[in-house]
Structures are given as C-alpha cells and as structure tokens.
mmCIF file of C-alpha atoms in Angstrom:
data_model
loop_
_atom_site.group_PDB
_atom_site.id
_atom_site.type_symbol
_atom_site.label_atom_id
_atom_site.label_comp_id
_atom_site.label_asym_id
_atom_site.label_seq_id
_atom_site.Cartn_x
_atom_site.Cartn_y
_atom_site.Cartn_z
ATOM 1 C CA MET A 1129 -27.299 -37.480 -70.770
ATOM 2 C CA SER A 1130 -29.143 -34.625 -72.033
ATOM 3 C CA ALA A 1131 -27.894 -31.759 -73.120
ATOM 4 C CA PRO A 1132 -28.688 -28.594 -70.863
ATOM 5 C CA THR A 1133 -30.589 -25.982 -72.496
ATOM 6 C CA PHE A 1134 -29.068 -23.666 -75.380
ATOM 7 C CA ARG A 1135 -30.822 -20.643 -77.120
ATOM 8 C CA PRO A 1136 -27.412 -19.310 -78.807
ATOM 9 C CA ASP A 1137 -26.752 -15.933 -80.772
ATOM 10 C CA ASP A 1138 -26.727 -15.744 -84.357
ATOM 11 C CA ASP A 1139 -22.786 -14.757 -83.992
ATOM 12 C CA THR A 1140 -19.655 -16.882 -83.571
ATOM 13 C CA PRO A 1141 -18.939 -17.494 -79.976
ATOM 14 C CA THR A 1142 -15.000 -15.888 -78.658
ATOM 15 C CA LEU A 1143 -15.145 -18.863 -76.902
ATOM 16 C CA GLU A 1144 -16.977 -22.104 -77.460
ATOM 17 C CA LEU A 1145 -16.501 -25.141 -75.080
ATOM 18 C CA ARG A 1146 -18.268 -28.836 -76.570
ATOM 19 C CA GLY A 1147 -18.595 -32.072 -74.116
ATOM 20 C CA VAL A 1148 -15.768 -30.982 -72.017
ATOM 21 C CA ASN A 1149 -14.642 -33.169 -69.200
ATOM 22 C CA LYS A 1150 -12.589 -33.274 -66.595
ATOM 23 C CA SER A 1151 -11.562 -35.521 -63.863
ATOM 24 C CA PHE A 1152 -8.722 -35.827 -60.729
ATOM 25 C CA GLY A 1153 -7.981 -39.121 -59.907
ATOM 26 C CA ALA A 1154 -11.474 -40.915 -59.925
ATOM 27 C CA VAL A 1155 -13.145 -37.584 -59.155
ATOM 28 C CA GLN A 1156 -15.248 -36.266 -62.284
ATOM 29 C CA VAL A 1157 -15.376 -31.955 -61.532
ATOM 30 C CA LEU A 1158 -16.709 -31.143 -64.957
ATOM 31 C CA HIS A 1159 -19.399 -33.054 -66.809
ATOM 32 C CA ASP A 1160 -19.987 -32.307 -70.798
ATOM 33 C CA VAL A 1161 -19.283 -28.983 -70.446
ATOM 34 C CA HIS A 1162 -20.777 -26.478 -72.907
ATOM 35 C CA LEU A 1163 -20.052 -22.943 -72.648
ATOM 36 C CA THR A 1164 -20.529 -19.750 -74.925
ATOM 37 C CA ALA A 1165 -19.102 -16.191 -74.839
ATOM 38 C CA TYR A 1166 -19.176 -13.465 -77.476
ATOM 39 C CA ARG A 1167 -17.102 -10.650 -78.154
ATOM 40 C CA GLY A 1168 -18.314 -7.536 -76.746
ATOM 41 C CA LYS A 1169 -20.843 -9.489 -73.906
ATOM 42 C CA VAL A 1170 -20.276 -10.116 -71.062
ATOM 43 C CA THR A 1171 -21.016 -13.697 -69.656
ATOM 44 C CA ALA A 1172 -21.894 -14.206 -65.910
ATOM 45 C CA LEU A 1173 -20.779 -17.353 -64.552
ATOM 46 C CA VAL A 1174 -22.597 -18.797 -61.702
ATOM 47 C CA GLY A 1175 -22.931 -21.758 -59.667
ATOM 48 C CA ASP A 1176 -22.848 -22.648 -55.474
ATOM 49 C CA ASN A 1177 -19.184 -23.445 -54.039
ATOM 50 C CA GLY A 1178 -17.726 -27.041 -55.646
ATOM 51 C CA ALA A 1179 -19.803 -26.475 -58.928
ATOM 52 C CA GLY A 1180 -16.486 -26.564 -60.794
ATOM 53 C CA LYS A 1181 -16.335 -22.625 -61.967
ATOM 54 C CA SER A 1182 -12.638 -22.691 -60.659
ATOM 55 C CA THR A 1183 -11.716 -25.825 -62.732
ATOM 56 C CA LEU A 1184 -13.197 -24.474 -65.332
ATOM 57 C CA ILE A 1185 -11.562 -21.431 -65.761
ATOM 58 C CA LYS A 1186 -8.419 -23.209 -65.176
ATOM 59 C CA ALA A 1187 -9.614 -25.579 -68.011
ATOM 60 C CA ILE A 1188 -9.904 -22.377 -70.381
ATOM 61 C CA ALA A 1189 -6.720 -21.086 -69.141
ATOM 62 C CA GLY A 1190 -4.256 -23.399 -69.829
ATOM 63 C CA ILE A 1191 -3.761 -24.584 -66.100
ATOM 64 C CA HIS A 1192 -5.753 -28.130 -65.836
ATOM 65 C CA PRO A 1193 -5.983 -29.819 -69.620
ATOM 66 C CA VAL A 1194 -9.135 -31.172 -70.372
ATOM 67 C CA ASP A 1195 -9.578 -34.795 -70.266
ATOM 68 C CA SER A 1196 -12.072 -34.318 -73.336
ATOM 69 C CA GLY A 1197 -14.521 -32.061 -75.450
ATOM 70 C CA GLU A 1198 -13.295 -29.768 -78.237
ATOM 71 C CA PHE A 1199 -12.280 -26.122 -77.338
ATOM 72 C CA LEU A 1200 -13.055 -23.393 -80.357
ATOM 73 C CA PHE A 1201 -11.456 -20.333 -80.405
ATOM 74 C CA GLU A 1202 -13.220 -18.068 -82.748
ATOM 75 C CA GLY A 1203 -15.062 -20.150 -84.319
ATOM 76 C CA GLN A 1204 -11.548 -22.249 -84.920
ATOM 77 C CA PRO A 1205 -10.950 -25.469 -82.971
ATOM 78 C CA VAL A 1206 -8.400 -24.882 -80.892
ATOM 79 C CA HIS A 1207 -5.524 -27.143 -78.559
ATOM 80 C CA VAL A 1208 -4.950 -24.881 -75.353
ATOM 81 C CA THR A 1209 -2.017 -27.739 -73.607
ATOM 82 C CA GLY A 1210 -1.063 -25.016 -70.950
ATOM 83 C CA PRO A 1211 -0.970 -21.250 -70.194
ATOM 84 C CA ARG A 1212 1.070 -20.143 -72.901
ATOM 85 C CA ASP A 1213 -1.306 -21.459 -75.396
ATOM 86 C CA ALA A 1214 -4.280 -19.473 -73.795
ATOM 87 C CA ALA A 1215 -1.943 -16.146 -73.723
ATOM 88 C CA ALA A 1216 -1.200 -16.547 -77.199
ATOM 89 C CA LEU A 1217 -5.203 -17.400 -78.692
ATOM 90 C CA GLY A 1218 -6.130 -13.904 -76.106
ATOM 91 C CA ILE A 1219 -7.057 -15.142 -72.931
ATOM 92 C CA GLU A 1220 -6.642 -13.733 -69.717
ATOM 93 C CA VAL A 1221 -7.795 -14.460 -66.596
ATOM 94 C CA VAL A 1222 -7.889 -11.660 -63.610
ATOM 95 C CA TYR A 1223 -8.261 -14.714 -60.575
ATOM 96 C CA GLN A 1224 -9.612 -12.799 -57.242
ATOM 97 C CA ASP A 1225 -6.183 -13.051 -55.711
ATOM 98 C CA LEU A 1226 -5.192 -10.498 -58.184
ATOM 99 C CA ALA A 1227 -1.538 -11.501 -58.236
ATOM 100 C CA LEU A 1228 -0.033 -7.920 -58.357
ATOM 101 C CA ALA A 1229 3.280 -7.040 -56.347
ATOM 102 C CA ASP A 1230 2.764 -4.512 -53.426
ATOM 103 C CA ASN A 1231 5.879 -3.114 -53.432
ATOM 104 C CA LEU A 1232 5.746 -2.300 -56.837
ATOM 105 C CA ASP A 1233 3.351 0.516 -58.687
ATOM 106 C CA VAL A 1234 0.953 0.971 -61.998
ATOM 107 C CA VAL A 1235 3.409 0.359 -64.457
ATOM 108 C CA GLN A 1236 5.538 -1.927 -62.936
ATOM 109 C CA ASN A 1237 2.319 -4.148 -62.120
ATOM 110 C CA MET A 1238 0.886 -4.094 -65.696
ATOM 111 C CA PHE A 1239 4.098 -5.272 -67.076
ATOM 112 C CA LEU A 1240 5.099 -7.294 -64.970
ATOM 113 C CA GLY A 1241 7.240 -10.867 -66.438
ATOM 114 C CA ARG A 1242 6.306 -9.566 -69.685
ATOM 115 C CA GLU A 1243 8.610 -5.655 -69.372
ATOM 116 C CA ARG A 1244 9.867 -3.925 -72.760
ATOM 117 C CA ARG A 1245 12.964 -3.546 -72.968
ATOM 118 C CA THR A 1246 15.965 -1.345 -75.573
ATOM 119 C CA GLY A 1247 18.997 -3.275 -74.867
ATOM 120 C CA LEU A 1248 19.600 -3.761 -71.612
ATOM 121 C CA LEU A 1249 17.516 -1.335 -70.125
ATOM 122 C CA LEU A 1250 13.575 -1.521 -69.384
ATOM 123 C CA ASP A 1251 11.972 0.870 -72.251
ATOM 124 C CA GLU A 1252 9.819 3.174 -69.026
ATOM 125 C CA VAL A 1253 9.113 5.833 -71.500
ATOM 126 C CA SER A 1254 7.075 3.230 -73.606
ATOM 127 C CA MET A 1255 5.960 1.035 -70.787
ATOM 128 C CA GLU A 1256 4.733 4.415 -69.096
ATOM 129 C CA GLN A 1257 2.556 5.161 -72.282
ATOM 130 C CA ALA A 1258 1.473 2.194 -72.688
ATOM 131 C CA ALA A 1259 0.009 1.978 -69.434
ATOM 132 C CA ARG A 1260 -1.972 5.304 -69.830
ATOM 133 C CA ASP A 1261 -3.584 3.863 -72.998
ATOM 134 C CA THR A 1262 -4.992 1.288 -72.124
ATOM 135 C CA LEU A 1263 -6.573 3.005 -68.670
ATOM 136 C CA ALA A 1264 -8.021 5.690 -71.282
ATOM 137 C CA ARG A 1265 -9.215 3.237 -73.301
ATOM 138 C CA LEU A 1266 -11.147 1.956 -70.098
ATOM 139 C CA SER A 1267 -12.303 5.463 -69.166
ATOM 140 C CA VAL A 1268 -9.905 4.839 -66.216
ATOM 141 C CA ARG A 1269 -10.541 8.200 -63.826
ATOM 142 C CA THR A 1270 -9.681 6.571 -60.647
ATOM 143 C CA LEU A 1271 -5.991 6.179 -60.117
ATOM 144 C CA LYS A 1272 -3.890 9.565 -59.669
ATOM 145 C CA SER A 1273 -1.195 8.084 -61.273
ATOM 146 C CA VAL A 1274 0.465 4.985 -63.185
ATOM 147 C CA ARG A 1275 3.471 5.793 -60.863
ATOM 148 C CA GLN A 1276 1.450 5.270 -57.399
ATOM 149 C CA GLN A 1277 2.446 1.994 -55.445
ATOM 150 C CA VAL A 1278 0.255 -0.466 -55.722
ATOM 151 C CA SER A 1279 0.449 -0.829 -51.926
ATOM 152 C CA SER A 1280 -1.478 2.645 -51.349
ATOM 153 C CA LEU A 1281 -4.618 1.515 -53.626
ATOM 154 C CA SER A 1282 -7.683 0.770 -52.417
ATOM 155 C CA GLY A 1283 -9.326 -2.741 -53.148
ATOM 156 C CA GLY A 1284 -11.737 -1.409 -56.421
ATOM 157 C CA GLN A 1285 -8.054 0.277 -57.818
ATOM 158 C CA ARG A 1286 -6.369 -2.986 -57.499
ATOM 159 C CA GLN A 1287 -8.770 -4.798 -59.341
ATOM 160 C CA THR A 1288 -8.813 -1.174 -61.916
ATOM 161 C CA VAL A 1289 -4.934 -2.286 -62.294
ATOM 162 C CA ALA A 1290 -5.702 -5.914 -62.944
ATOM 163 C CA ILE A 1291 -8.553 -5.388 -65.250
ATOM 164 C CA ALA A 1292 -6.170 -3.347 -67.425
ATOM 165 C CA LYS A 1293 -3.190 -5.381 -67.326
ATOM 166 C CA ALA A 1294 -5.472 -8.287 -68.851
ATOM 167 C CA VAL A 1295 -6.476 -5.656 -71.505
ATOM 168 C CA LEU A 1296 -2.771 -4.254 -72.126
ATOM 169 C CA TRP A 1297 -2.132 -7.476 -73.799
ATOM 170 C CA GLU A 1298 -4.360 -7.410 -76.973
ATOM 171 C CA SER A 1299 -6.941 -9.959 -74.919
ATOM 172 C CA LYS A 1300 -9.985 -10.910 -76.445
ATOM 173 C CA LEU A 1301 -11.561 -13.215 -73.740
ATOM 174 C CA VAL A 1302 -11.159 -11.685 -70.407
ATOM 175 C CA ILE A 1303 -11.860 -13.921 -67.435
ATOM 176 C CA LEU A 1304 -13.207 -12.100 -64.141
ATOM 177 C CA ASP A 1305 -12.729 -13.844 -61.067
ATOM 178 C CA GLU A 1306 -14.991 -12.674 -58.210
ATOM 179 C CA PRO A 1307 -13.556 -8.768 -58.940
ATOM 180 C CA THR A 1308 -16.547 -7.166 -56.529
ATOM 181 C CA ALA A 1309 -15.927 -10.103 -53.563
ATOM 182 C CA ALA A 1310 -15.162 -7.673 -50.618
ATOM 183 C CA LEU A 1311 -15.683 -4.411 -51.984
ATOM 184 C CA GLY A 1312 -17.592 -1.302 -50.843
ATOM 185 C CA VAL A 1313 -20.713 -0.078 -52.354
ATOM 186 C CA ALA A 1314 -18.332 2.721 -54.694
ATOM 187 C CA GLN A 1315 -15.729 0.879 -55.203
ATOM 188 C CA THR A 1316 -18.175 -2.343 -56.152
ATOM 189 C CA ARG A 1317 -20.031 0.514 -59.205
ATOM 190 C CA GLN A 1318 -16.294 1.682 -60.078
ATOM 191 C CA VAL A 1319 -15.513 -2.423 -61.068
ATOM 192 C CA LEU A 1320 -18.838 -2.883 -62.217
ATOM 193 C CA ASP A 1321 -18.883 0.176 -64.649
ATOM 194 C CA LEU A 1322 -15.459 -0.917 -65.760
ATOM 195 C CA VAL A 1323 -16.317 -4.640 -66.175
ATOM 196 C CA ARG A 1324 -19.246 -2.796 -68.881
ATOM 197 C CA ARG A 1325 -16.456 -0.745 -70.702
ATOM 198 C CA LEU A 1326 -14.516 -3.891 -70.931
ATOM 199 C CA ALA A 1327 -17.195 -5.607 -73.192
ATOM 200 C CA ASP A 1328 -18.099 -2.209 -74.921
ATOM 201 C CA THR A 1329 -14.355 -2.216 -76.475
ATOM 202 C CA GLY A 1330 -14.916 -5.109 -78.045
ATOM 203 C CA HIS A 1331 -13.790 -8.119 -75.421
ATOM 204 C CA ALA A 1332 -15.648 -11.110 -74.266
ATOM 205 C CA VAL A 1333 -16.034 -10.719 -70.738
ATOM 206 C CA VAL A 1334 -16.758 -13.823 -68.282
ATOM 207 C CA PHE A 1335 -17.547 -12.350 -64.731
ATOM 208 C CA ILE A 1336 -17.634 -15.122 -62.013
ATOM 209 C CA SER A 1337 -19.890 -13.935 -59.299
ATOM 210 C CA HIS A 1338 -21.878 -15.029 -55.897
ATOM 211 C CA ASN A 1339 -23.441 -11.904 -56.151
ATOM 212 C CA MET A 1340 -26.918 -12.027 -58.178
ATOM 213 C CA VAL A 1341 -27.682 -8.076 -58.196
ATOM 214 C CA ASP A 1342 -23.840 -7.727 -60.242
ATOM 215 C CA VAL A 1343 -25.034 -10.533 -62.357
ATOM 216 C CA PHE A 1344 -28.501 -8.508 -63.106
ATOM 217 C CA GLU A 1345 -26.514 -5.352 -63.290
ATOM 218 C CA VAL A 1346 -23.663 -5.743 -65.738
ATOM 219 C CA ALA A 1347 -24.188 -9.274 -67.706
ATOM 220 C CA ASP A 1348 -25.753 -10.220 -71.356
ATOM 221 C CA ARG A 1349 -25.756 -13.492 -70.288
ATOM 222 C CA VAL A 1350 -25.721 -16.288 -67.605
ATOM 223 C CA ALA A 1351 -24.465 -19.932 -67.637
ATOM 224 C CA ALA A 1352 -25.609 -21.499 -64.507
ATOM 225 C CA LEU A 1353 -23.355 -24.311 -62.710
ATOM 226 C CA TYR A 1354 -24.254 -27.030 -60.969
ATOM 227 C CA LEU A 1355 -22.428 -30.004 -59.657
ATOM 228 C CA GLY A 1356 -19.905 -29.720 -62.709
ATOM 229 C CA ARG A 1357 -22.479 -29.571 -65.352
ATOM 230 C CA VAL A 1358 -23.760 -26.236 -67.497
ATOM 231 C CA ALA A 1359 -27.145 -25.986 -66.139
ATOM 232 C CA ALA A 1360 -28.573 -23.263 -68.666
ATOM 233 C CA ASP A 1361 -26.301 -21.324 -70.479
ATOM 234 C CA VAL A 1362 -28.842 -18.479 -71.979
ATOM 235 C CA PRO A 1363 -29.488 -14.759 -72.548
ATOM 236 C CA ILE A 1364 -29.767 -12.976 -69.244
ATOM 237 C CA SER A 1365 -33.183 -11.417 -70.783
ATOM 238 C CA GLU A 1366 -34.888 -14.998 -70.723
ATOM 239 C CA VAL A 1367 -34.526 -15.300 -66.858
ATOM 240 C CA ASP A 1368 -34.814 -13.829 -63.669
ATOM 241 C CA ARG A 1369 -33.094 -13.934 -60.094
ATOM 242 C CA THR A 1370 -35.342 -16.529 -58.946
ATOM 243 C CA ARG A 1371 -34.925 -18.780 -62.050
ATOM 244 C CA VAL A 1372 -30.782 -18.466 -61.619
ATOM 245 C CA ILE A 1373 -31.047 -19.332 -58.185
ATOM 246 C CA GLU A 1374 -32.961 -22.530 -58.870
ATOM 247 C CA LEU A 1375 -30.591 -23.297 -61.936
ATOM 248 C CA ILE A 1376 -27.615 -23.031 -59.546
ATOM 249 C CA THR A 1377 -29.413 -24.676 -56.570
ATOM 250 C CA ALA A 1378 -31.193 -27.718 -57.840
ATOM 251 C CA GLY A 1379 -29.837 -27.542 -61.894
ATOM 252 C CA ARG A 1380 -33.308 -26.803 -63.155
ATOM 253 C CA SER A 1381 -36.334 -24.006 -63.456
ATOM 254 C CA GLY A 1382 -39.241 -25.273 -64.767
ATOM 255 C CA ASP A 1383 -38.470 -26.078 -68.811
ATOM 256 C CA LEU A 1384 -34.990 -24.520 -68.281
ATOM 257 C CA GLY A 1385 -31.660 -26.617 -67.230
ATOM 258 C CA ILE A 1386 -30.350 -30.409 -66.843
ATOM 259 C CA ALA A 1387 -32.812 -33.141 -67.782
ATOM 260 C CA PRO A 1388 -34.662 -34.689 -64.805
ATOM 261 C CA ALA A 1389 -32.906 -38.030 -65.158
ATOM 262 C CA ALA A 1390 -29.466 -36.375 -65.174
ATOM 263 C CA ILE A 1391 -30.382 -35.159 -62.137
ATOM 264 C CA ALA A 1392 -31.003 -38.518 -60.696
ATOM 265 C CA GLU A 1393 -27.199 -39.662 -61.668
ATOM 266 C CA VAL A 1394 -26.032 -37.729 -59.288
ATOM 267 C CA GLY A 1395 -28.373 -38.493 -56.269
ATOM 268 C CA VAL A 1396 -30.051 -35.211 -56.073
#
C-alpha cells in the first residue's frame, strides 16, 4: 500500500507515529497510520464518524495497545502499553465527557486522583496555589474562584477546567476530543482562545473536531483520517476547506491523499 502524502516540518515532532496498525478481532480499524504533532503547534485531527479517531487517540493514550508500528516521543522510540506509560511521557487526553466530578470544586477536580498530602492531611494550600498558577499561565479569566463547584460552571468553563487539569501535570502533548461540541458562540470563542494559548505555552496539541470553521481558526496542521488511514498530514496553509472535506469523504483531493489503488482496496 502506498503511503499517504507527508510534508513534515524541520523540527522534531513531540509525537510521531509510523505505520501503526490496530485490529479488534477480524476488524482492522487503523491501517499503517502515520501522524505527527509538534511543540507549539495545534494539529487538527479530522475524519468522518467511524474513521478511527477515537481508536487512534486511545492508542496514543495507552488504552488500546497497538498491534504494530513505531511510536516516537520527542524523537525517541517508546513503548506505550498502558495509560501510566502515556502519562509518564507527558501525554494527557481531555475526552469529550470531560470526566469532571460535579460535586467537587475546581481545585479538587484538577487534583482528583493525584492529591498532594502533608502526612495524612491534604495539602489544600499547595493545591489551590498550583491551580491558580496553572490558570494564570493559560490567561484564564472566566472563572470567579478556584473553589467554585463544577456543577455551577458553564460548558465553556468546564472545558477550561479540564484543559487546565491536563496542563497542571507538566504535559507535553495534550489531546482534545471535540472541545467545542455543544458550546455556544461565546463559549466556543473562549475555548478556541485557550487551545491557541495551550500551543503558545509550548505544548503540542492534537485538536479533534468536526467543525471546519474551528479547525481553520485554530490549527497549524491538519491530519485527515479516512477509513482508518491518514490521507494527509500537512500544514493547514497548504489546503482549504474543500480539500479537507474531500480528504475526509474520499481519502484524496487532487494530488494529495491516499493512492487510488489503496482506496480501491477498501471498496470505494
């Protein structure tokens, strides 16, 4: 099978996948996937429903160990066999359901499962200061207090807490799964600004979205998945919205994308 089109940047990717494959029983979900994510840049991961986006991010997060292929982090080969391995590398995923506890406040959510202690007691002062510092570093001004109950927050504020939680743990790569889904215009603007600041503070960001307006607003690169294959992984300046949609729906746009013979193999 011919490889998809790649035009990599000169710097070393924070994350690089080479020839990754993943099957569940007889069904192969990921086919020879190549993907890059760079420090200080937002890579939009786009694809239709069933294209393999969820499987791919769960493979990166160590939830679904891959069957074959190379996984490089900051240029070094690594083995990710579980979520702890991914977290140790500095990979954090903010899933669409956010996994926040409504009955806890912002600080308690940001440290949930990783609480700081002094002896047998929780170190509330240290955790609160760390939460404040993280939010300040991301220039977050939409929260009145880090002691607000999450149940009282808007959808955009909840996204902010979930993203800040990922940043708190000295992450190098942050994966955001549909962070603007179901948000209003003003809240979407807040989250997109936060995504941009996340990259500007030195993180590599993978931004999963169906919204092409959001993709072209915030992304530096775009990787298009088509039936478990990466059709293209290119700077977003090299494509327009029409080409990206063609890559998502047909696997190819002009001279960019999966080779026609490879597309024929999947019956299209």
